[in-house]
Coordinates of N, CA and C in Angstrom, one line a residue:
M9 N -75.4 6.7 -47.3 CA -76.3 6.7 -45.8 C -76.3 7.9 -46.2
N10 N -77.8 8.0 -46.0 CA -78.4 9.5 -45.8 C -78.1 10.3 -44.5
R11 N -78.5 11.2 -44.5 CA -77.9 12.0 -43.2 C -78.5 11.8 -41.8
R12 N -79.9 11.2 -42.3 CA -80.6 10.3 -40.8 C -80.0 9.3 -40.3
G13 N -79.8 8.7 -41.5 CA -78.5 7.6 -41.1 C -77.5 7.4 -40.6
Q14 N -76.6 8.8 -41.0 CA -75.8 9.3 -40.4 C -75.6 9.5 -38.6
V15 N -76.5 10.2 -38.7 CA -77.0 10.8 -37.5 C -77.1 9.9 -36.5
F16 N -78.2 8.9 -36.7 CA -78.6 7.8 -36.1 C -77.6 7.1 -35.5
L17 N -76.4 6.5 -36.5 CA -75.5 5.7 -36.5 C -74.3 6.3 -35.5
L18 N -74.2 7.7 -35.4 CA -73.5 8.6 -34.6 C -74.0 8.6 -33.2
L19 N -75.1 8.4 -33.1 CA -75.7 8.9 -31.9 C -75.6 7.5 -31.2
T20 N -76.1 5.9 -31.9 CA -75.8 5.2 -31.5 C -74.7 4.8 -30.9
I21 N -73.5 5.0 -31.4 CA -72.2 4.8 -31.2 C -71.5 5.4 -29.7
L22 N -72.6 6.6 -29.8 CA -72.2 7.5 -28.9 C -72.7 6.9 -27.6
S23 N -74.1 6.2 -27.3 CA -74.6 5.6 -26.2 C -73.8 4.4 -26.1
I24 N -73.5 3.6 -27.1 CA -72.6 2.5 -26.6 C -70.9 3.0 -25.8
T25 N -70.6 4.3 -26.5 CA -69.4 4.9 -25.9 C -69.5 5.1 -24.2
F26 N -70.5 5.9 -24.0 CA -70.6 6.4 -22.4 C -70.9 5.1 -21.3
I27 N -72.1 4.3 -22.0 CA -72.3 3.0 -21.2 C -71.2 2.3 -20.9
T28 N -70.2 2.3 -21.8 CA -69.0 1.3 -21.8 C -68.0 2.1 -20.9
A29 N -67.8 3.3 -21.0 CA -66.9 4.3 -20.4 C -67.4 4.3 -19.1
I30 N -68.3 4.1 -18.2 CA -68.9 4.2 -17.0 C -69.1 3.5 -16.1
S31 N -69.7 2.2 -17.1 CA -70.4 0.8 -16.4 C -69.6 0.3 -15.5
S32 N -68.2 -0.1 -15.8 CA -67.1 -0.8 -14.6 C -67.1 0.2 -13.5
V33 N -67.1 1.3 -13.6 CA -66.7 2.1 -12.4 C -68.0 2.1 -11.7
L34 N -69.1 2.1 -12.3 CA -70.6 2.3 -11.1 C -70.4 0.9 -10.5
L35 N -70.1 -0.4 -11.7 CA -70.5 -1.6 -10.7 C -69.4 -1.5 -9.6
D36 N -67.9 -0.9 -9.7 CA -67.2 -1.2 -8.4 C -67.9 -0.3 -7.5
L37 N -68.3 0.9 -7.6 CA -68.9 1.6 -6.6 C -69.9 1.0 -6.1
Q38 N -71.2 0.0 -6.5 CA -72.0 -0.6 -6.1 C -71.7 -1.7 -5.1
R39 N -70.0 -2.2 -5.4 CA -69.6 -3.2 -4.5 C -68.9 -2.6 -3.2
S40 N -68.6 -1.3 -3.6 CA -67.9 -0.7 -2.1 C -68.5 0.6 -1.5
Q41 N -70.2 0.4 -2.0 CA -70.8 1.7 -1.5 C -70.9 1.5 0.3
Y42 N -70.5 0.6 0.8 CA -70.7 0.6 2.1 C -69.6 0.8 3.1
L43 N -68.3 0.7 2.1 CA -67.0 1.0 2.9 C -66.7 2.4 3.3
E44 N -65.7 2.9 4.1 CA -65.3 4.1 4.6 C -66.0 5.2 3.9
P45 N -66.5 6.5 4.6 CA -66.3 7.6 3.2 C -65.2 8.0 2.4
S46 N -64.1 7.5 2.5 CA -63.0 8.1 2.0 C -63.4 7.1 0.4
A47 N -63.2 5.9 0.8 CA -63.7 5.2 -0.5 C -64.5 5.6 -1.6
D48 N -66.2 5.5 -0.7 CA -66.9 6.3 -1.4 C -66.7 7.5 -2.3
A49 N -66.0 8.5 -1.8 CA -65.9 9.8 -2.1 C -64.7 9.4 -3.6
D50 N -63.7 8.6 -3.4 CA -62.8 8.4 -4.4 C -63.8 7.7 -5.8
K51 N -65.0 6.7 -5.2 CA -65.4 6.5 -6.4 C -66.5 7.3 -7.0
V52 N -67.0 8.3 -6.3 CA -67.7 9.5 -6.8 C -66.8 10.2 -8.0
F53 N -65.8 10.4 -7.7 CA -65.1 11.3 -8.1 C -64.8 10.4 -9.9
E54 N -64.5 9.5 -9.6 CA -64.1 8.5 -10.6 C -65.1 8.4 -11.3
V55 N -66.7 8.1 -11.3 CA -67.9 8.6 -11.7 C -67.9 10.0 -12.6
W56 N -67.5 10.8 -11.7 CA -67.5 12.0 -12.3 C -66.7 12.3 -13.3
D57 N -65.5 11.6 -13.2 CA -64.2 11.9 -14.7 C -64.9 11.2 -15.8
N58 N -65.5 10.1 -15.7 CA -65.8 9.4 -16.4 C -67.1 10.1 -17.1
T59 N -68.0 10.5 -16.2 CA -68.9 11.5 -16.8 C -69.0 12.7 -17.6
I60 N -67.8 13.2 -16.8 CA -67.4 14.5 -18.1 C -67.0 14.2 -19.4
F61 N -66.2 13.3 -19.4 CA -65.6 12.4 -20.6 C -66.6 12.1 -21.4
S62 N -67.7 11.7 -21.2 CA -68.9 11.0 -22.0 C -69.5 12.3 -22.2
I63 N -69.8 13.3 -21.6 CA -70.3 14.9 -22.1 C -69.3 15.1 -23.4
E64 N -68.0 15.2 -23.1 CA -66.8 15.9 -23.8 C -67.6 14.9 -24.9
Q65 N -67.5 13.9 -25.0 CA -68.0 12.6 -26.2 C -69.0 13.2 -27.5
T66 N -70.0 13.4 -26.2 CA -71.4 13.9 -27.2 C -71.4 15.5 -27.9
I67 N -70.5 16.1 -27.0 CA -70.4 17.6 -27.9 C -69.3 17.2 -29.5
S68 N -68.5 16.6 -28.9 CA -67.5 16.1 -30.2 C -68.5 15.7 -31.3
I69 N -69.4 14.9 -31.1 CA -70.3 14.0 -31.8 C -71.3 14.5 -32.8
Q70 N -71.6 15.9 -31.8 CA -72.5 16.7 -32.2 C -71.6 17.8 -33.4
I71 N -70.7 18.1 -32.8 CA -69.8 18.8 -34.1 C -69.4 18.2 -35.3
A72 N -69.0 16.8 -34.9 CA -69.1 15.9 -36.0 C -70.4 15.9 -37.1
I73 N -71.8 16.0 -36.6 CA -72.9 15.8 -36.8 C -72.7 17.1 -38.1
N74 N -73.0 18.1 -37.2 CA -73.3 19.6 -38.4 C -72.0 19.7 -38.9
T75 N -70.7 19.1 -39.2 CA -69.9 19.4 -39.9 C -70.1 18.8 -41.3
Q76 N -71.1 17.7 -41.4 CA -71.8 16.9 -42.3 C -72.8 17.9 -43.4
P77 N -72.9 17.7 -44.5 CA -73.4 18.8 -45.2 C -75.3 18.1 -44.8
P78 N -76.0 18.8 -44.9 CA -76.2 20.4 -45.3 C -75.9 20.8 -44.5
S79 N -75.8 22.3 -44.5 CA -75.6 23.2 -43.2 C -76.2 23.0 -42.0
A80 N -76.0 23.3 -40.9 CA -76.3 22.8 -39.5 C -77.7 23.7 -39.1
G81 N -77.7 24.9 -40.0 CA -78.6 26.0 -40.1 C -79.1 26.4 -38.2
N82 N -80.2 27.1 -38.3 CA -80.8 27.3 -37.0 C -81.2 26.0 -36.2
R83 N -80.5 24.9 -35.7 CA -80.6 23.8 -34.8 C -80.9 24.1 -33.4
S84 N -81.3 23.4 -32.9 CA -81.3 23.9 -31.1 C -80.5 22.9 -30.4
F85 N -79.0 23.4 -30.5 CA -77.9 22.7 -30.1 C -78.2 22.1 -28.6
A86 N -78.6 22.8 -28.3 CA -78.7 22.7 -26.3 C -79.8 21.6 -26.5
T87 N -80.8 21.6 -26.9 CA -81.5 20.8 -27.0 C -81.6 19.0 -27.2
E88 N -80.4 18.8 -28.8 CA -80.0 17.9 -29.2 C -79.0 17.2 -28.2
I89 N -78.4 18.2 -27.1 CA -77.5 17.6 -26.4 C -78.0 17.3 -25.2
Q90 N -78.8 17.8 -24.9 CA -80.0 17.7 -23.3 C -80.7 16.1 -23.8
G91 N -80.6 16.2 -25.1 CA -81.5 14.1 -25.2 C -80.6 13.1 -25.0
Q92 N -79.2 13.6 -25.3 CA -78.1 12.7 -24.8 C -77.8 12.7 -23.2
M93 N -77.9 13.7 -22.7 CA -77.8 14.0 -21.2 C -79.1 13.3 -20.2
D94 N -79.8 13.1 -21.0 CA -81.4 12.9 -20.3 C -80.7 11.1 -20.2
L95 N -80.4 10.7 -21.3 CA -80.2 8.9 -21.6 C -78.9 8.8 -20.3
L96 N -78.1 9.8 -20.3 CA -77.0 9.2 -19.1 C -77.3 9.8 -18.0
E97 N -78.2 10.9 -17.5 CA -79.0 10.8 -16.4 C -80.1 9.5 -15.9
T98 N -80.7 9.0 -16.7 CA -81.1 7.9 -16.4 C -80.4 6.7 -16.1
Y99 N -79.4 6.9 -17.1 CA -78.4 5.2 -16.7 C -77.7 5.4 -15.3
L100 N -77.3 6.4 -15.0 CA -76.7 6.8 -13.6 C -77.8 6.8 -12.4
N101 N -79.0 6.8 -12.4 CA -79.9 7.2 -11.9 C -80.2 5.3 -11.6
S102 N -80.4 4.7 -12.4 CA -80.6 3.3 -12.5 C -79.4 2.6 -11.7
R103 N -78.2 2.9 -11.8 CA -77.2 2.4 -10.8 C -76.9 3.1 -9.3
G104 N -78.1 3.7 -8.9 CA -78.0 3.8 -7.6 C -77.5 5.2 -7.4
F105 N -77.6 6.3 -8.2 CA -77.4 7.5 -7.7 C -78.3 8.5 -8.4
I106 N -78.1 9.8 -7.2 CA -79.2 10.8 -7.7 C -78.3 11.8 -8.5
A107 N -78.6 11.7 -9.9 CA -77.9 12.7 -10.8 C -78.8 13.3 -11.4
S108 N -78.1 14.6 -12.0 CA -79.2 15.6 -12.5 C -77.9 16.2 -13.3
V109 N -78.0 16.2 -14.9 CA -77.8 16.8 -16.2 C -78.6 18.0 -16.9
N110 N -78.1 18.9 -16.7 CA -78.7 19.6 -17.5 C -78.0 21.1 -17.9
V111 N -78.6 21.1 -19.6 CA -77.7 21.8 -20.6 C -78.3 23.1 -20.4
M112 N -77.2 24.3 -19.8 CA -77.6 25.4 -19.8 C -77.8 26.4 -21.0
W113 N -76.5 25.5 -21.9 CA -76.7 27.0 -23.2 C -75.6 25.8 -24.4
A114 N -75.8 26.1 -25.2 CA -74.7 25.5 -26.2 C -74.8 26.5 -27.6
N115 N -73.5 26.5 -28.1 CA -73.5 27.6 -29.1 C -72.4 27.0 -30.2
Y116 N -73.1 27.0 -31.5 CA -72.1 26.0 -32.2 C -71.8 27.1 -33.9
T117 N -70.4 27.4 -33.8 CA -69.6 28.2 -34.8 C -69.6 26.9 -36.1
E118 N -70.1 27.3 -37.0 CA -69.9 27.3 -38.5 C -68.8 27.1 -39.1
P119 N -68.4 25.8 -39.5 CA -66.7 26.0 -40.0 C -67.0 26.6 -41.3
N120 N -65.9 27.3 -41.2 CA -65.4 27.9 -42.5 C -64.2 27.2 -43.3
A121 N -64.1 27.9 -44.8 CA -63.0 27.8 -45.5 C -62.3 28.4 -45.8
G122 N -61.1 27.6 -46.1 CA -60.0 28.8 -46.5 C -58.6 28.2 -46.1
L123 N -57.4 29.2 -45.8 CA -56.0 28.7 -45.1 C -56.2 28.0 -43.5
L124 N -57.5 28.7 -42.7 CA -57.8 28.3 -41.5 C -58.9 27.9 -41.6
A125 N -59.1 26.5 -41.0 CA -60.7 26.2 -41.1 C -60.8 25.5 -39.8
Q126 N -62.0 26.0 -38.8 CA -62.7 25.8 -37.7 C -64.0 25.0 -37.6
A127 N -64.2 24.3 -36.4 CA -65.4 23.9 -36.3 C -65.4 24.2 -34.5
K128 N -66.5 24.7 -34.1 CA -66.3 25.1 -32.8 C -67.8 24.2 -32.0
M129 N -67.7 24.3 -30.3 CA -69.1 24.2 -30.3 C -69.0 24.9 -28.3
N130 N -69.4 25.9 -27.9 CA -69.3 26.0 -26.5 C -70.4 25.6 -25.7
A131 N -70.2 25.1 -24.8 CA -71.2 24.5 -23.8 C -71.1 25.1 -22.3
S132 N -72.1 25.0 -21.8 CA -72.1 25.3 -20.2 C -73.1 24.2 -19.7
I133 N -72.8 23.4 -19.0 CA -73.9 22.2 -18.4 C -73.8 22.1 -17.2
S134 N -74.6 22.2 -16.1 CA -74.9 21.9 -14.9 C -74.8 20.3 -14.4
L135 N -74.0 20.0 -13.4 CA -73.9 18.2 -13.1 C -73.7 18.5 -11.7
Q136 N -74.8 17.2 -11.5 CA -74.5 17.0 -10.0 C -74.9 15.6 -9.8
I137 N -73.9 15.1 -9.2 CA -73.8 13.7 -8.9 C -74.0 13.1 -7.4
T138 N -74.7 12.6 -6.8 CA -74.9 11.9 -5.6 C -74.8 10.5 -5.0
S139 N -74.0 9.7 -4.5 CA -74.1 8.5 -3.8 C -75.2 8.3 -3.2
S140 N -75.1 7.0 -2.9 CA -76.4 6.4 -2.0 C -76.2 7.3 -1.0
S141 N -74.9 7.1 -0.2 CA -74.6 7.4 1.1 C -74.0 9.1 1.3
G142 N -74.8 9.6 0.5 CA -74.7 11.2 0.5 C -73.6 12.1 -0.2
T143 N -72.2 11.3 -0.6 CA -71.3 12.0 -1.1 C -71.6 12.6 -2.7
S144 N -71.5 14.0 -2.6 CA -72.2 14.5 -3.7 C -71.3 15.6 -4.4
I145 N -71.0 16.0 -5.8 CA -70.5 16.9 -6.3 C -71.4 17.6 -7.2
N146 N -71.5 18.7 -7.1 CA -72.5 19.7 -7.8 C -71.9 20.9 -8.4
Q147 N -71.6 20.8 -9.9 CA -70.5 21.9 -10.4 C -71.6 22.4 -11.5
K148 N -71.0 23.5 -12.2 CA -71.5 24.2 -13.6 C -69.9 23.7 -14.3
V149 N -70.3 23.0 -15.1 CA -69.0 22.5 -16.3 C -69.1 23.3 -17.4
N150 N -68.1 24.0 -18.0 CA -68.0 25.0 -19.4 C -67.1 24.0 -20.6
F151 N -67.3 23.7 -21.6 CA -66.9 23.0 -22.5 C -66.7 24.0 -23.6
I152 N -65.2 24.1 -24.2 CA -64.7 24.8 -25.6 C -64.2 23.9 -26.3
I153 N -64.9 23.1 -27.6 CA -64.3 22.2 -27.8 C -64.0 22.9 -29.7
T154 N -62.9 23.0 -30.0 CA -62.8 23.2 -31.5 C -61.8 22.4 -32.1
Y155 N -62.0 22.0 -33.3 CA -61.5 21.2 -34.4 C -60.7 22.4 -35.6
Q156 N -59.5 22.4 -35.6 CA -59.1 23.1 -36.5 C -57.7 22.7 -37.7
A157 N -58.0 23.0 -38.8 CA -56.9 22.5 -39.5 C -56.9 24.0 -40.8
E158 N -55.2 24.3 -40.5 CA -54.4 25.2 -40.5 C -53.5 25.6 -41.6
A159 N -53.5 26.4 -42.7 CA -52.5 26.0 -43.6 C -51.5 27.2 -43.8
V160 N -50.5 27.2 -43.5 CA -49.4 28.4 -43.2 C -48.3 28.1 -44.2
G161 N -48.0 29.3 -45.1 CA -46.7 29.7 -45.8 C -47.0 29.7 -46.9
T162 N -46.6 29.3 -47.7 CA -46.5 29.2 -49.5 C -46.4 27.7 -49.9
D163 N -46.7 27.7 -51.0 CA -46.7 26.3 -51.9 C -45.1 25.9 -51.7
P164 N -45.1 24.9 -50.8 CA -46.1 23.8 -50.3 C -46.5 24.3 -48.8
W165 N -47.5 24.4 -48.7 CA -48.3 24.7 -46.9 C -47.9 23.8 -46.4
L166 N -47.8 24.5 -44.9 CA -47.7 23.4 -43.8 C -49.0 23.1 -43.1
L167 N -49.6 22.5 -43.2 CA -50.6 22.2 -42.5 C -50.7 21.4 -41.5
T168 N -51.4 22.0 -40.2 CA -51.6 21.1 -38.9 C -53.1 21.0 -38.8
I169 N -53.4 19.9 -38.2 CA -54.7 19.8 -37.8 C -54.8 19.4 -36.2
T170 N -55.8 19.9 -35.5 CA -55.9 19.8 -33.9 C -57.1 19.8 -33.3
K171 N -57.1 19.3 -32.3 CA -58.3 19.1 -31.5 C -58.1 20.1 -30.3
T172 N -58.8 21.1 -29.6 CA -58.6 21.8 -28.3 C -60.2 21.8 -27.3
V173 N -59.5 21.2 -26.6 CA -61.0 20.8 -25.3 C -60.3 21.8 -24.2
N174 N -60.7 22.7 -23.9 CA -60.5 23.9 -22.9 C -59.2 24.2 -22.6
N175 N -58.8 24.6 -23.8 CA -57.4 25.0 -23.8 C -56.1 23.7 -23.5
Q176 N -56.4 22.7 -23.8 CA -55.3 21.7 -24.2 C -55.7 20.7 -25.4
T177 N -54.6 21.2 -25.9 CA -54.6 21.0 -27.5 C -53.9 19.8 -28.2
T178 N -54.3 18.7 -28.9 CA -54.0 17.4 -29.2 C -53.9 17.6 -30.7
F179 N -53.0 17.4 -31.3 CA -52.3 17.1 -32.7 C -53.0 15.9 -33.5
L180 N -53.6 15.7 -34.4 CA -54.5 14.8 -35.0 C -53.8 14.4 -36.1
T181 N -53.3 12.9 -35.9 CA -52.8 12.0 -36.6 C -53.3 11.3 -37.8
D182 N -54.3 10.6 -37.1 CA -55.4 9.8 -37.8 C -56.7 10.2 -38.6
I183 N -56.4 11.0 -39.7 CA -57.5 11.3 -40.8 C -57.2 10.6 -42.2
S184 N -58.2 11.4 -42.9 CA -58.8 10.8 -44.1 C -59.0 12.3 -44.8
Y185 N -58.6 12.4 -46.1 CA -58.8 13.2 -46.8 C -59.3 13.1 -48.3
S186 N -59.5 14.1 -49.1 CA -59.3 14.1 -50.2 C -59.4 15.2 -51.1
V187 N -58.8 15.4 -52.0 CA -58.0 16.4 -53.0 C -58.7 16.5 -54.3
G188 N -58.5 17.5 -54.8 CA -59.4 17.6 -56.0 C -57.8 17.6 -57.1
A189 N -57.8 17.5 -58.4 CA -57.1 17.4 -59.6 C -55.7 17.8 -59.4
G190 N -55.7 19.2 -58.3 CA -54.5 20.0 -58.6 C -53.4 19.8 -57.3
G191 N -54.1 19.3 -56.4 CA -53.1 19.1 -55.2 C -52.8 18.2 -54.2
I192 N -51.8 17.9 -53.5 CA -51.1 17.1 -53.0 C -51.3 17.0 -51.7
L193 N -51.6 15.8 -50.8 CA -51.1 15.9 -49.2 C -50.3 14.9 -49.0
D194 N -49.0 15.4 -48.4 CA -47.8 14.3 -47.8 C -47.9 14.6 -46.4
D195 N -48.1 13.3 -45.5 CA -47.9 13.2 -44.5 C -46.8 12.7 -43.8
I196 N -45.9 13.4 -44.5 CA -44.3 13.0 -43.8 C -43.9 13.0 -42.5
Y197 N -44.7 13.8 -42.0 CA -44.3 14.2 -40.7 C -44.9 13.3 -39.1
F198 N -46.0 12.4 -39.6 CA -46.3 11.5 -38.9 C -46.7 12.7 -37.4
N199 N -46.9 13.2 -37.3 CA -47.3 14.4 -35.9 C -48.1 15.5 -35.8
G200 N -49.3 15.3 -37.0 CA -50.2 16.4 -37.0 C -49.9 17.3 -38.0
S201 N -48.9 17.2 -38.5 CA -48.6 18.0 -39.7 C -48.5 17.5 -40.9
Y202 N -48.5 17.8 -42.2 CA -48.7 17.6 -43.5 C -48.2 18.8 -44.4
D203 N -48.0 18.3 -45.7 CA -47.5 19.3 -46.6 C -48.3 19.4 -47.3
L204 N -49.3 20.8 -48.0 CA -49.9 20.6 -48.9 C -49.1 21.2 -50.4
I205 N -49.0 20.5 -51.4 CA -48.5 21.0 -52.5 C -49.5 21.2 -53.8
G206 N -49.6 22.3 -54.1 CA -50.6 22.5 -55.7 C -51.7 23.6 -54.7
S207 N -52.0 24.6 -55.5 CA -53.4 25.2 -54.9 C -54.6 24.2 -55.1
D208 N -55.8 24.1 -54.3 CA -56.5 22.9 -53.9 C -57.5 23.0 -52.9
T209 N -58.7 22.1 -53.2 CA -58.9 22.4 -52.0 C -58.9 20.9 -51.3
Y210 N -58.6 21.0 -50.2 CA -58.2 19.8 -49.1 C -59.4 19.3 -48.5
T211 N -60.2 18.4 -48.4 CA -61.1 17.8 -47.2 C -60.7 17.2 -46.7
I212 N -60.8 17.7 -45.3 CA -60.1 16.6 -44.2 C -61.2 16.1 -43.3
T213 N -61.0 15.0 -43.1 CA -61.7 14.3 -41.9 C -61.3 13.8 -40.9
T214 N -61.6 13.7 -39.7 CA -61.1 13.4 -38.9 C -61.1 12.1 -38.5
S215 N -60.9 11.2 -37.4 CA -61.1 10.2 -36.6 C -62.6 10.2 -36.2
E216 N -63.1 11.4 -35.6 CA -64.2 11.3 -35.0 C -65.1 12.0 -35.9
N217 N -65.1 11.9 -37.6 CA -65.8 12.7 -38.7 C -66.2 13.8 -38.7
V218 N -65.4 14.6 -37.8 CA -65.4 15.9 -38.3 C -65.1 16.5 -39.4
V219 N -65.6 16.9 -40.4 CA -64.9 17.5 -41.4 C -64.5 18.9 -41.7
L220 N -63.1 19.3 -41.8 CA -62.9 20.5 -42.6 C -62.2 20.7 -43.5
I221 N -62.5 21.9 -44.3 CA -62.3 22.3 -45.9 C -60.9 23.2 -45.7
V222 N -60.1 22.8 -46.4 CA -58.9 23.7 -46.3 C -58.8 24.1 -48.0
T223 N -58.7 25.6 -48.5 CA -58.6 26.0 -50.1 C -57.0 26.9 -49.8
T224 N -56.1 26.4 -50.6 CA -55.2 27.2 -50.9 C -55.2 27.9 -52.1

């Protein structure tokens, strides 16, 4: 599949993901929007949380797209993310909310190769969600999402693979990889840590299709 096809597939998956993530909450809100104010507020907070998750997924998919060859170059990441936010905003509005989702800026750090490989995106998004009864949340939300693969020590190196979202780090255990003829990756730890045996180039692909290249 060529790059354009990969991008289309990933964005299609994204659209399905955020619509699935928030649709049940929105339907519940429609049924309960005439209840007491506290119930309405609780539902708005639920929709807010699911919207934040959808934005995080959007940024993660942008990172995945940009780690695929060729290099990301001088693309407008804020514009690309805003395109998905416009879809999310339209969906929320169609379900009875007044929604505004605006990407203020987004910066992407090209992944480096070596013992420490990282791919990182920072973004600032202005988000407002108001229910039909007037309950509203309006905030600027900042995201810093980093995928990292780091090898430490000497042969065999200990490799750890993580995803960090706003200082919350998760060790990634669901990966695929390819190795040159001179290396071995041994996943005996089952906790996001792996042994690298032999000097070589290790291409790591996370379950979210983010590619990180470690060289030893």
